[in-house]
Coordinates of C-alpha atoms in Angstrom, one line a residue:
X1 CA 0.0 0.0 0.0
X2 CA 1.4 3.3 -1.1
X3 CA 0.3 6.3 1.1
X4 CA 2.9 9.0 0.4
X5 CA 3.2 12.7 0.0
X6 CA 6.7 14.2 -0.4
X7 CA 7.4 17.7 0.9
X8 CA 8.8 20.4 -1.3
X9 CA 12.6 20.9 -1.1
X10 CA 13.7 23.7 1.2
X11 CA 17.2 24.3 -0.1
X12 CA 19.4 23.2 -3.0
X13 CA 21.6 21.2 -0.7
X14 CA 18.8 18.9 0.6
X15 CA 20.1 16.1 -1.6
X16 CA 23.4 16.1 0.3
X17 CA 21.7 15.1 3.6
X18 CA 22.2 11.5 4.8
X19 CA 19.4 8.9 5.0
X20 CA 19.3 6.7 8.2
X21 CA 17.3 3.6 8.8
X22 CA 15.9 3.0 12.3
X23 CA 14.2 -0.3 12.9
X24 CA 12.1 -0.9 15.9
X25 CA 13.9 -3.4 18.2
X26 CA 14.3 -3.8 21.9
X27 CA 17.5 -1.8 21.7
X28 CA 16.0 1.2 19.7
X29 CA 12.6 1.5 21.4
X30 CA 11.4 2.7 24.8
X31 CA 7.9 1.8 26.1
X32 CA 5.6 4.3 27.7
X33 CA 7.7 7.4 28.4
X34 CA 9.8 10.3 27.2
X35 CA 13.0 11.0 29.1
X36 CA 16.0 13.1 28.7
X37 CA 18.0 10.3 30.3
X38 CA 17.1 7.8 27.6
X39 CA 20.2 7.0 25.5
X40 CA 19.9 8.0 21.9
X41 CA 19.1 5.2 19.4
X42 CA 20.6 7.3 16.6
X43 CA 22.6 10.5 16.1
X44 CA 22.0 12.6 13.0
X45 CA 22.8 16.0 11.6
X46 CA 20.3 18.7 11.0
X47 CA 18.7 18.1 7.6
X48 CA 19.1 14.3 7.7
X49 CA 16.4 11.9 6.7
X50 CA 15.2 9.1 8.9
X51 CA 13.3 6.0 7.8
X52 CA 11.9 4.6 11.0
X53 CA 9.5 1.8 12.1
X54 CA 6.7 2.7 14.4
X55 CA 5.1 -0.3 16.2
X56 CA 1.6 -0.1 17.7
X57 CA 1.1 -1.0 21.3
X58 CA -2.2 -2.8 20.1
X59 CA -0.5 -5.4 18.0
X60 CA -1.5 -8.0 20.5
X61 CA -5.2 -7.4 20.0
X62 CA -5.0 -9.7 17.0
X63 CA -1.5 -11.2 17.1
X64 CA -2.2 -13.5 14.1
X65 CA -2.8 -10.4 11.9
X66 CA -1.0 -7.4 13.6
X67 CA 2.3 -9.1 14.5
X68 CA 5.2 -10.3 12.4
X69 CA 8.5 -11.8 13.5
X70 CA 10.1 -8.4 14.2
X71 CA 7.1 -7.1 16.3
X72 CA 7.0 -10.3 18.3
X73 CA 10.7 -10.0 19.0
X74 CA 10.2 -6.4 20.2
X75 CA 7.3 -7.3 22.5
X76 CA 9.3 -10.2 23.9
X77 CA 12.5 -8.1 24.3
X78 CA 11.0 -5.3 26.5
X79 CA 9.8 -6.8 29.8
X80 CA 6.7 -5.3 31.6
X81 CA 9.1 -3.9 34.3
X82 CA 10.6 -1.6 31.6
X83 CA 7.2 -0.4 30.3
X84 CA 5.4 2.7 31.7
X85 CA 4.2 4.9 33.1
X86 CA 2.5 5.3 29.7
X87 CA 1.5 2.7 27.2
X88 CA 2.9 3.6 23.8
X89 CA 5.9 2.0 22.1
X90 CA 8.3 4.8 20.9
X91 CA 11.1 4.4 18.4
X92 CA 14.2 6.5 19.2
X93 CA 15.2 8.8 20.6
X94 CA 17.0 10.5 17.7
X95 CA 19.8 12.9 18.9
X96 CA 19.9 15.9 16.4
X97 CA 23.3 17.5 16.5
X98 CA 23.2 21.2 17.2
X99 CA 19.8 21.2 18.8
X100 CA 19.8 23.2 22.0
X101 CA 17.2 24.3 24.6
X102 CA 15.3 27.2 23.2
X103 CA 15.5 26.0 19.5
X104 CA 12.7 24.5 17.5
X105 CA 12.9 21.1 15.9
X106 CA 11.2 21.1 12.6
X107 CA 10.1 17.6 11.6
X108 CA 8.9 17.2 8.0
X109 CA 6.8 14.0 7.6
X110 CA 7.4 12.7 4.1
X111 CA 5.7 9.3 3.9
X112 CA 3.8 6.9 6.1
X113 CA 3.0 3.4 5.0
X114 CA 1.4 0.5 6.8
X115 CA 3.7 -2.3 7.8
X116 CA 0.9 -4.8 7.9
X117 CA -2.6 -4.8 6.4
X118 CA -4.5 -4.7 9.7
X119 CA -5.2 -2.4 12.6
X120 CA -7.2 -2.4 15.9
X121 CA -9.6 0.0 17.6
X122 CA -10.1 -0.6 21.3
X123 CA -13.0 0.8 23.2
X124 CA -11.2 1.0 26.5
X125 CA -11.8 1.9 30.1
X126 CA -10.4 5.4 29.4
X127 CA -13.0 6.0 26.6
X128 CA -15.3 9.0 26.9
X129 CA -18.5 6.9 27.2
X130 CA -17.1 4.0 29.2
X131 CA -19.7 4.3 32.0
X132 CA -22.6 4.9 29.5
X133 CA -21.5 1.8 27.6
X134 CA -21.8 -0.4 30.7
X135 CA -18.1 -0.4 31.4
X136 CA -17.6 -2.9 28.6
X137 CA -14.4 -3.0 26.5
X138 CA -14.3 -4.2 22.9
X139 CA -11.7 -4.6 20.2
X140 CA -12.6 -4.1 16.5
X141 CA -10.1 -5.3 13.9
X142 CA -9.9 -3.6 10.5
X143 CA -8.4 -4.6 7.2
X144 CA -6.9 -2.0 4.8
X145 CA -7.7 -1.9 1.1
X146 CA -4.9 -0.3 -0.9
X147 CA -7.0 0.2 -4.0
X148 CA -9.9 2.1 -2.3
X149 CA -7.7 3.6 0.5
X150 CA -10.3 2.5 3.0
X151 CA -10.5 0.3 6.1
X152 CA -13.2 -2.3 6.7
X153 CA -14.0 -4.2 10.0
X154 CA -13.4 -7.9 9.8
X155 CA -14.4 -8.8 13.3
X156 CA -14.8 -7.6 16.9
X157 CA -14.7 -9.2 20.3
X158 CA -15.4 -8.3 23.9
X159 CA -12.4 -8.0 26.3
X160 CA -12.9 -10.3 29.2
X161 CA -11.1 -8.2 31.8
X162 CA -10.1 -4.6 32.2
X163 CA -7.6 -3.6 29.5
X164 CA -4.6 -2.2 31.5
X165 CA -1.4 -4.1 30.7
X166 CA 0.7 -2.2 28.1
X167 CA 1.2 -4.4 25.1
X168 CA -1.1 -7.2 26.3
X169 CA -1.5 -10.1 23.8
X170 CA -4.9 -11.7 23.4
X171 CA -4.7 -15.3 21.9
X172 CA -7.2 -15.6 19.1
X173 CA -8.7 -18.8 20.6
X174 CA -9.5 -17.0 23.9
X175 CA -12.2 -14.7 22.5
X176 CA -15.3 -14.9 20.4
X177 CA -14.8 -13.0 17.2
X178 CA -18.0 -11.6 15.8
X179 CA -18.9 -9.6 12.6
X180 CA -18.8 -5.8 13.0
X181 CA -19.7 -2.6 11.0
X182 CA -21.2 -4.5 8.1
X183 CA -21.2 -2.4 4.9
X184 CA -19.1 0.4 6.3
X185 CA -15.9 1.6 4.8
X186 CA -13.7 4.1 6.5
X187 CA -11.3 6.4 4.6
X188 CA -7.7 5.8 5.8
X189 CA -5.5 8.7 6.8
X190 CA -2.2 7.4 8.2
X191 CA -0.7 9.6 10.9
X192 CA 1.3 9.6 14.2
X193 CA -0.7 9.8 17.4
X194 CA 2.4 10.3 19.5
X195 CA 5.7 12.0 18.6
X196 CA 7.8 14.5 20.3
X197 CA 11.0 15.6 22.0
X198 CA 12.3 14.8 25.5
X199 CA 11.0 17.2 28.2
X200 CA 13.6 18.7 30.6
X201 CA 14.5 16.7 33.6
X202 CA 15.7 13.1 34.1
X203 CA 12.4 11.6 35.2
X204 CA 10.2 9.5 32.9
X205 CA 7.3 11.4 31.5
X206 CA 4.2 9.3 30.5
X207 CA 3.4 9.1 26.8
X208 CA -0.4 9.3 27.6
X209 CA -0.9 13.1 28.1
X210 CA 0.2 15.5 25.4
X211 CA 2.2 18.6 26.4
X212 CA 4.6 21.3 25.3
X213 CA 7.1 18.6 24.1
X214 CA 4.4 17.1 21.8
X215 CA 3.7 13.6 22.8
X216 CA 0.3 12.1 22.5
X217 CA -1.3 15.0 20.5
X218 CA -3.5 12.6 18.5
X219 CA -4.2 15.0 15.7
X220 CA -4.9 13.0 12.5
X221 CA -3.4 15.9 10.4
X222 CA 0.1 14.9 11.6
X223 CA 0.5 13.0 8.4
X224 CA 2.6 12.7 5.3
X225 CA 3.1 16.1 3.7
X226 CA 2.8 18.0 7.0
X227 CA 5.5 19.5 9.2
X228 CA 5.5 19.8 13.0
X229 CA 7.6 22.3 15.0
X230 CA 8.5 21.1 18.6
X231 CA 10.1 23.3 21.2
X232 CA 13.5 21.8 22.2
X233 CA 14.1 21.4 25.9
X234 CA 17.3 19.3 26.0
X235 CA 20.5 19.0 24.1
X236 CA 20.0 17.0 20.9
X237 CA 16.2 17.3 21.2
X238 CA 15.9 13.5 21.6
X239 CA 13.0 13.0 19.2
X240 CA 10.8 9.8 19.2
X241 CA 7.8 8.5 17.3
X242 CA 5.1 6.0 18.0
X243 CA 1.4 5.3 18.5
X244 CA 0.8 5.2 14.7
X245 CA -2.7 5.3 13.4
X246 CA -4.5 4.5 10.1
X247 CA -7.6 6.5 10.8
X248 CA -9.0 8.7 13.6
X249 CA -11.8 11.2 14.1
X250 CA -11.4 14.4 16.0
X251 CA -12.1 13.5 19.6
X252 CA -10.9 9.8 19.5
X253 CA -14.0 9.1 21.5
X254 CA -13.8 5.5 22.6
X255 CA -10.1 5.7 23.6
X256 CA -8.2 4.8 20.5
X257 CA -7.9 5.3 16.7
X258 CA -7.3 2.4 14.2
X259 CA -4.0 1.5 15.8
X260 CA -1.5 0.1 13.3
X261 CA 2.2 -0.2 12.8
X262 CA 3.7 2.2 10.2
X263 CA 6.9 2.8 8.4
X264 CA 7.7 6.6 8.5
X265 CA 10.1 8.7 6.5
X266 CA 10.8 12.1 8.1
X267 CA 13.4 14.8 8.0
X268 CA 14.7 16.8 11.0
X269 CA 15.9 20.4 10.8
X270 CA 17.1 22.5 13.8
X271 CA 15.6 26.0 13.7
X272 CA 17.4 28.7 15.7
X273 CA 15.4 31.5 14.0
X274 CA 12.0 30.9 15.7
X275 CA 10.5 30.4 19.1
X276 CA 7.2 28.9 19.8
X277 CA 5.8 27.8 23.3
X278 CA 3.8 24.8 22.0
X279 CA 3.9 22.3 19.1
X280 CA 2.7 23.8 15.8
X281 CA 1.6 21.9 12.8
X282 CA 2.0 23.2 9.2
X283 CA -0.1 21.5 6.5
X284 CA -0.4 22.6 2.8
X285 CA -3.6 24.4 3.8
X286 CA -3.3 25.5 7.4
X287 CA -1.2 26.3 10.4
X288 CA -2.6 24.4 13.4
X289 CA -2.0 25.5 17.0
X290 CA -2.6 23.1 19.9
X291 CA -3.9 23.8 23.4
X292 CA -4.0 21.4 26.4
X293 CA -5.9 21.4 29.7
X294 CA -7.6 19.4 32.3
X295 CA -11.0 20.5 30.8
X296 CA -12.3 21.4 27.4
X297 CA -12.6 25.0 28.6
X298 CA -9.0 25.1 29.8
X299 CA -7.7 23.5 26.6
X300 CA -9.7 25.9 24.4
X301 CA -8.4 28.9 26.3
X302 CA -4.8 27.6 25.9
X303 CA -5.3 27.0 22.1
X304 CA -6.7 30.5 21.7
X305 CA -3.6 31.9 23.5
X306 CA -1.3 29.8 21.3
X307 CA -3.1 31.2 18.3
X308 CA -2.7 34.7 19.6
X309 CA 1.0 34.1 20.1
X310 CA 1.5 32.7 16.6
X311 CA -0.5 35.5 14.8
X312 CA 1.3 38.3 16.7
X313 CA 4.8 36.8 16.7
X314 CA 4.9 35.0 13.3
X315 CA 2.4 37.0 11.3
X316 CA 3.0 40.4 12.9
X317 CA -0.6 41.2 13.7
X318 CA -1.6 43.3 16.7
X319 CA -3.3 41.5 19.6
X320 CA -6.6 43.1 18.7
X321 CA -6.3 42.1 15.0
X322 CA -5.4 38.6 16.0
X323 CA -8.3 38.3 18.4
X324 CA -10.7 39.4 15.6
X325 CA -9.2 37.1 13.0
X326 CA -9.5 34.1 15.2
X327 CA -13.2 34.8 15.8
X328 CA -14.1 35.1 12.2
X329 CA -11.7 32.8 10.3
X330 CA -10.1 30.2 12.6
X331 CA -11.8 26.9 13.2
X332 CA -11.2 25.4 16.7
X333 CA -11.9 21.7 17.3
X334 CA -11.5 19.1 19.9
X335 CA -8.5 17.0 19.1
X336 CA -9.0 14.3 21.8
X337 CA -10.8 13.9 25.1
X338 CA -9.3 10.5 26.3
X339 CA -5.7 11.2 27.2
X340 CA -6.0 12.6 30.7
X341 CA -5.3 16.0 29.3
X342 CA -7.8 17.3 26.8
X343 CA -6.6 18.6 23.5
X344 CA -8.0 21.4 21.3
X345 CA -6.6 22.6 18.0
X346 CA -7.1 25.7 16.0
X347 CA -6.8 25.7 12.1
X348 CA -5.5 29.0 10.7
X349 CA -5.9 29.0 6.9
X350 CA -2.7 30.0 5.1
X351 CA -4.8 31.5 2.4
X352 CA -5.7 34.3 4.7
X353 CA -2.3 35.8 4.2
X354 CA -0.8 37.3 1.0
X355 CA 2.3 35.1 1.5
X356 CA 1.7 31.4 2.1
X357 CA 5.4 30.5 2.4
X358 CA 6.5 27.9 4.9
X359 CA 7.7 29.1 8.2

């Protein structure tokens, strides 16, 4: 399956940058956390390209379909004692030479392709309507169609006990697989649910809540052809990717997307000419700011303030003009409500401005 969009060249010397391969192994992955103390899995120069494997933490929901030999070895090679406090498998970190606290790490996502033809959606105990659904948990397994670029459910099953163990494996014979979503096809849009730099400090920071470092932002627009800007907090940035998805709606209502392993090609560039307080997404159509908070109201306020900062600092608008523009032309939406910290995003159309050049 070919799901690819290549970014435009940014300089004539782009072709001189190195291409690195980073496979997901027990030695190159860390499970459930970001940490400045995590040894780098790879060291690269600014401008280098990285082809990396991202393995889903839900491969065990249907191990006969979502696991190959390499994924099985990864799961077996990282014991439960080394997983947590979060749940996501991260590949990295990548140490980017020259990146220092106060810089921005520009990450250009060039292609994202599924490793296997299946993915899992898990309605978990952290889902938004868990109580209303009778506190039941259910996995739905999807198959991807390369020709139609859609996903179709092949079966679903109820989870017998509370789904808590990171990377749990459910033997196929232990559950009753039933038909699900008959006649429904879902457009696929491969993206990364979790990616970011290491926060300052030596403690392990859970991958579950998003934050200023990025992390579990869960914005389906973080896809091939887009660029993310992450505020660097430690030397080398220490960038990691994981929690790859094949489809997700804004909100991620039942707790997960269609979780699937992806192979990702991206480029890293150290930016010393810009400062942003929170992760910013650039797509061909929009700039997207992100806000986080304990409630939707708090996350919305943070997203509005991030938008104010971007419009005044990067587009040279006055605060009053920025405030008016956000009210009449910026669409704010709920990114996700299931990660402990609520996410809200604001889409600022690039067509509003006479110059739509990249940042």
